[in-house]
């Protein structure tokens, strides 16, 4: 899809938008929150809301403000100190946003989430419902990671990916990552207008073949991949560009836009395929691989060659082909031990092998999410 078509036919029609702002963008050179910048963002968001958009912000900055208040010269590497700084700084961050949106006569709402909130199906739905309700009240949801309780096992870790998970949860039809650079830089330093596959760009960064690696670009590309795989658009643009949000939503050529995959994934499949961390791997033979990825069939035990991990019934697992490529992710009807017992067998044998009547499919096709076609 050409950039002008994408910008004018897809981006300008977006109605539910997640906007992510990072610490670097929000702070001025003196190391304090740039209130004038927050005010311009609030004004732009208010404009989008007047034009009929539902806007949700993801804002970093809690740890940065906390450090300033506590007199710490730099962000602590120790997790306990970072949690303390976030606890001190989060209310300050919301005060700044409250002041900025107050000028626009809009209320702000604080939502603090961790990865485990996204992985728990009912809490995931609660996040979505709460944000829908806030929009109905014309309030502006402002989301950050709940750093005060986040330890490595349950944290997303940085807000680029959190904003993508949130965009997929709502679901939003556009993720805008505002950055202090103009977009993704190509090999000669020029800003790429359009990227079809964020994985290619991530590959170039990993091989050191491009200057795109600066400014935390890798996590931004990972975020763009999560959103575009689900069939929605993403943009990385410079937050300091004058009136960047209304201009982007008018279809103007600013920043780098990421082309959505051709399919639009239903909400439950976004949760299975791109939100929950998998607990195991199921390797399959060529016949099963073909049935799943080309035939849209459920995964049967007869085509399974190997089970890795210690998952329980209802966990998300990765399905890999004989060459180790990821084909799909899905909810397993069996725990890992049962799956090992029935792998390679026909469903008519399950009752005898397991001592009970059981599901024909190891993963039902309704709960199976194929890797994205592009
Ligand atoms: N949650 C962190 C904070 O508020 C920011 C994480 C990030 O920058 O991605 O300081």
PDB file of C-alpha atoms in Angstrom, residues 64-204:
ATOM      1  CA  UNK A  64      12.550  10.789  36.204  1.00  0.00           C
ATOM      2  CA  UNK A  65      10.455  13.083  38.401  1.00  0.00           C
ATOM      3  CA  UNK A  66      11.049  10.886  41.445  1.00  0.00           C
ATOM      4  CA  UNK A  67      14.804  11.081  40.929  1.00  0.00           C
ATOM      5  CA  UNK A  68      14.644  14.840  40.701  1.00  0.00           C
ATOM      6  CA  UNK A  69      12.571  15.145  43.885  1.00  0.00           C
ATOM      7  CA  UNK A  70      14.812  12.710  45.757  1.00  0.00           C
ATOM      8  CA  UNK A  71      17.968  14.457  44.550  1.00  0.00           C
ATOM      9  CA  UNK A  72      19.300  11.449  42.624  1.00  0.00           C
ATOM     10  CA  UNK A  73      21.633  12.476  39.813  1.00  0.00           C
ATOM     11  CA  UNK A  74      20.643   9.554  37.594  1.00  0.00           C
ATOM     12  CA  UNK A  75      18.075   6.799  37.251  1.00  0.00           C
ATOM     13  CA  UNK A  76      18.946   4.098  39.813  1.00  0.00           C
ATOM     14  CA  UNK A  77      19.951   0.698  38.459  1.00  0.00           C
ATOM     15  CA  UNK A  78      18.784  -0.978  41.667  1.00  0.00           C
ATOM     16  CA  UNK A  79      15.145  -2.101  41.267  1.00  0.00           C
ATOM     17  CA  UNK A  80      14.156  -1.124  44.820  1.00  0.00           C
ATOM     18  CA  UNK A  81      15.425   2.425  44.372  1.00  0.00           C
ATOM     19  CA  UNK A  82      13.703   2.669  40.958  1.00  0.00           C
ATOM     20  CA  UNK A  83      10.427   1.520  42.566  1.00  0.00           C
ATOM     21  CA  UNK A  84      10.840   4.170  45.274  1.00  0.00           C
ATOM     22  CA  UNK A  85      11.574   6.874  42.681  1.00  0.00           C
ATOM     23  CA  UNK A  86       8.487   5.849  40.693  1.00  0.00           C
ATOM     24  CA  UNK A  87       6.349   5.949  43.835  1.00  0.00           C
ATOM     25  CA  UNK A  88       7.588   9.454  44.602  1.00  0.00           C
ATOM     26  CA  UNK A  89       7.324  10.661  41.006  1.00  0.00           C
ATOM     27  CA  UNK A  90       4.049   9.221  39.690  1.00  0.00           C
ATOM     28  CA  UNK A  91       1.779  11.678  41.485  1.00  0.00           C
ATOM     29  CA  UNK A  92       3.973  14.549  40.265  1.00  0.00           C
ATOM     30  CA  UNK A  93       3.659  13.236  36.721  1.00  0.00           C
ATOM     31  CA  UNK A  94      -0.126  13.165  36.976  1.00  0.00           C
ATOM     32  CA  UNK A  95      -0.162  16.653  38.498  1.00  0.00           C
ATOM     33  CA  UNK A  96       1.701  17.951  35.445  1.00  0.00           C
ATOM     34  CA  UNK A  97      -0.730  16.235  33.065  1.00  0.00           C
ATOM     35  CA  UNK A  98      -3.669  17.399  35.179  1.00  0.00           C
ATOM     36  CA  UNK A  99      -2.445  20.990  34.854  1.00  0.00           C
ATOM     37  CA  UNK A 100      -1.943  20.626  31.098  1.00  0.00           C
ATOM     38  CA  UNK A 101      -5.371  19.104  30.426  1.00  0.00           C
ATOM     39  CA  UNK A 102      -6.997  21.456  32.941  1.00  0.00           C
ATOM     40  CA  UNK A 103      -6.291  24.306  30.494  1.00  0.00           C
ATOM     41  CA  UNK A 104      -8.413  22.361  27.989  1.00  0.00           C
ATOM     42  CA  UNK A 105     -11.138  21.695  30.606  1.00  0.00           C
ATOM     43  CA  UNK A 106     -10.488  17.976  30.445  1.00  0.00           C
ATOM     44  CA  UNK A 107     -10.069  15.584  33.358  1.00  0.00           C
ATOM     45  CA  UNK A 108      -7.218  13.096  33.450  1.00  0.00           C
ATOM     46  CA  UNK A 109      -7.368   9.546  34.825  1.00  0.00           C
ATOM     47  CA  UNK A 110      -4.425   7.510  36.079  1.00  0.00           C
ATOM     48  CA  UNK A 111      -4.079   3.829  35.173  1.00  0.00           C
ATOM     49  CA  UNK A 112      -1.072   1.873  36.427  1.00  0.00           C
ATOM     50  CA  UNK A 113      -0.620  -1.577  34.951  1.00  0.00           C
ATOM     51  CA  UNK A 114       1.913  -4.391  34.797  1.00  0.00           C
ATOM     52  CA  UNK A 115       2.416  -7.209  32.323  1.00  0.00           C
ATOM     53  CA  UNK A 116       0.531  -9.566  34.618  1.00  0.00           C
ATOM     54  CA  UNK A 117      -2.556  -7.347  34.301  1.00  0.00           C
ATOM     55  CA  UNK A 118      -2.457  -7.909  30.547  1.00  0.00           C
ATOM     56  CA  UNK A 119      -1.869 -11.651  30.898  1.00  0.00           C
ATOM     57  CA  UNK A 120      -4.802 -12.230  33.230  1.00  0.00           C
ATOM     58  CA  UNK A 121      -7.824 -12.387  30.946  1.00  0.00           C
ATOM     59  CA  UNK A 122     -10.298 -10.784  33.350  1.00  0.00           C
ATOM     60  CA  UNK A 123      -7.960  -7.942  34.356  1.00  0.00           C
ATOM     61  CA  UNK A 124      -7.188  -7.405  30.669  1.00  0.00           C
ATOM     62  CA  UNK A 125     -10.894  -6.966  30.006  1.00  0.00           C
ATOM     63  CA  UNK A 126     -11.165  -4.663  33.029  1.00  0.00           C
ATOM     64  CA  UNK A 127      -8.473  -2.349  31.626  1.00  0.00           C
ATOM     65  CA  UNK A 128     -10.395  -2.198  28.367  1.00  0.00           C
ATOM     66  CA  UNK A 129     -13.749  -1.560  30.021  1.00  0.00           C
ATOM     67  CA  UNK A 130     -12.382   1.118  32.330  1.00  0.00           C
ATOM     68  CA  UNK A 131     -10.793   3.002  29.436  1.00  0.00           C
ATOM     69  CA  UNK A 132     -14.014   2.797  27.399  1.00  0.00           C
ATOM     70  CA  UNK A 133     -15.908   4.220  30.374  1.00  0.00           C
ATOM     71  CA  UNK A 134     -13.376   7.045  30.789  1.00  0.00           C
ATOM     72  CA  UNK A 135     -13.807   7.974  27.146  1.00  0.00           C
ATOM     73  CA  UNK A 136     -17.563   8.007  27.629  1.00  0.00           C
ATOM     74  CA  UNK A 137     -16.936  10.616  30.370  1.00  0.00           C
ATOM     75  CA  UNK A 138     -14.615  12.536  28.023  1.00  0.00           C
ATOM     76  CA  UNK A 139     -11.719  12.032  30.449  1.00  0.00           C
ATOM     77  CA  UNK A 140      -8.183  11.347  29.231  1.00  0.00           C
ATOM     78  CA  UNK A 141      -6.760   8.002  30.392  1.00  0.00           C
ATOM     79  CA  UNK A 142      -3.037   8.297  31.157  1.00  0.00           C
ATOM     80  CA  UNK A 143      -1.350   4.938  31.517  1.00  0.00           C
ATOM     81  CA  UNK A 144       2.050   4.025  32.933  1.00  0.00           C
ATOM     82  CA  UNK A 145       3.621   0.831  34.159  1.00  0.00           C
ATOM     83  CA  UNK A 146       3.016   0.237  37.853  1.00  0.00           C
ATOM     84  CA  UNK A 147       6.732   0.417  38.555  1.00  0.00           C
ATOM     85  CA  UNK A 148       6.252   0.364  42.321  1.00  0.00           C
ATOM     86  CA  UNK A 149       5.173  -3.292  42.303  1.00  0.00           C
ATOM     87  CA  UNK A 150       6.918  -4.398  39.128  1.00  0.00           C
ATOM     88  CA  UNK A 151       9.657  -6.943  39.481  1.00  0.00           C
ATOM     89  CA  UNK A 152      11.250  -8.492  36.404  1.00  0.00           C
ATOM     90  CA  UNK A 153       8.839 -11.424  36.117  1.00  0.00           C
ATOM     91  CA  UNK A 154       5.737  -9.286  35.797  1.00  0.00           C
ATOM     92  CA  UNK A 155       6.924  -6.082  34.186  1.00  0.00           C
ATOM     93  CA  UNK A 156       6.722  -5.054  30.573  1.00  0.00           C
ATOM     94  CA  UNK A 157       9.882  -3.069  31.234  1.00  0.00           C
ATOM     95  CA  UNK A 158       9.398  -0.147  28.970  1.00  0.00           C
ATOM     96  CA  UNK A 159       6.492   1.801  27.677  1.00  0.00           C
ATOM     97  CA  UNK A 160       6.917   1.289  23.916  1.00  0.00           C
ATOM     98  CA  UNK A 161       5.807  -2.321  24.253  1.00  0.00           C
ATOM     99  CA  UNK A 162       3.258  -1.456  26.946  1.00  0.00           C
ATOM    100  CA  UNK A 163       1.645   1.054  24.563  1.00  0.00           C
ATOM    101  CA  UNK A 164       1.402  -1.629  21.860  1.00  0.00           C
ATOM    102  CA  UNK A 165      -0.164  -4.131  24.263  1.00  0.00           C
ATOM    103  CA  UNK A 166      -2.633  -1.464  25.301  1.00  0.00           C
ATOM    104  CA  UNK A 167      -3.423  -0.548  21.689  1.00  0.00           C
ATOM    105  CA  UNK A 168      -4.161  -4.209  20.978  1.00  0.00           C
ATOM    106  CA  UNK A 169      -6.272  -4.537  24.118  1.00  0.00           C
ATOM    107  CA  UNK A 170      -8.586  -1.598  23.437  1.00  0.00           C
ATOM    108  CA  UNK A 171      -8.396  -2.252  20.416  1.00  0.00           C
ATOM    109  CA  UNK A 172      -7.035   1.004  18.948  1.00  0.00           C
ATOM    110  CA  UNK A 173      -6.774   1.517  15.219  1.00  0.00           C
ATOM    111  CA  UNK A 174      -3.598   3.574  15.511  1.00  0.00           C
ATOM    112  CA  UNK A 175      -0.556   3.664  17.794  1.00  0.00           C
ATOM    113  CA  UNK A 176       1.489   6.871  17.670  1.00  0.00           C
ATOM    114  CA  UNK A 177       4.885   6.644  19.346  1.00  0.00           C
ATOM    115  CA  UNK A 178       6.171  10.166  19.860  1.00  0.00           C
ATOM    116  CA  UNK A 179       9.908  10.302  20.076  1.00  0.00           C
ATOM    117  CA  UNK A 180      12.733  12.830  20.062  1.00  0.00           C
ATOM    118  CA  UNK A 181      13.777  11.675  16.574  1.00  0.00           C
ATOM    119  CA  UNK A 182      11.865  12.199  13.323  1.00  0.00           C
ATOM    120  CA  UNK A 183      11.093   8.519  12.760  1.00  0.00           C
ATOM    121  CA  UNK A 184      13.085   5.494  11.682  1.00  0.00           C
ATOM    122  CA  UNK A 185      16.309   6.480   9.996  1.00  0.00           C
ATOM    123  CA  UNK A 186      17.434   4.658   6.879  1.00  0.00           C
ATOM    124  CA  UNK A 187      21.058   3.732   6.131  1.00  0.00           C
ATOM    125  CA  UNK A 188      21.862   7.243   4.870  1.00  0.00           C
ATOM    126  CA  UNK A 189      20.245   9.002   7.801  1.00  0.00           C
ATOM    127  CA  UNK A 190      17.064   9.892   5.941  1.00  0.00           C
ATOM    128  CA  UNK A 191      13.693   9.329   7.650  1.00  0.00           C
ATOM    129  CA  UNK A 192      11.875   6.299   6.234  1.00  0.00           C
ATOM    130  CA  UNK A 193       8.380   7.218   5.148  1.00  0.00           C
ATOM    131  CA  UNK A 194       6.965   3.696   5.158  1.00  0.00           C
ATOM    132  CA  UNK A 195       7.988   0.346   6.642  1.00  0.00           C
ATOM    133  CA  UNK A 196       6.258  -2.849   5.580  1.00  0.00           C
ATOM    134  CA  UNK A 197       7.856  -5.241   8.005  1.00  0.00           C
ATOM    135  CA  UNK A 198       9.286  -3.973  11.306  1.00  0.00           C
ATOM    136  CA  UNK A 199      11.149  -7.306  11.650  1.00  0.00           C
ATOM    137  CA  UNK A 200      13.371  -6.363   8.686  1.00  0.00           C
ATOM    138  CA  UNK A 201      14.264  -3.090  10.359  1.00  0.00           C
ATOM    139  CA  UNK A 202      14.934  -4.870  13.674  1.00  0.00           C
ATOM    140  CA  UNK A 203      17.226  -7.266  11.778  1.00  0.00           C
ATOM    141  CA  UNK A 204      19.208  -4.343  10.330  1.00  0.00           C
TER     142      UNK A 204
END
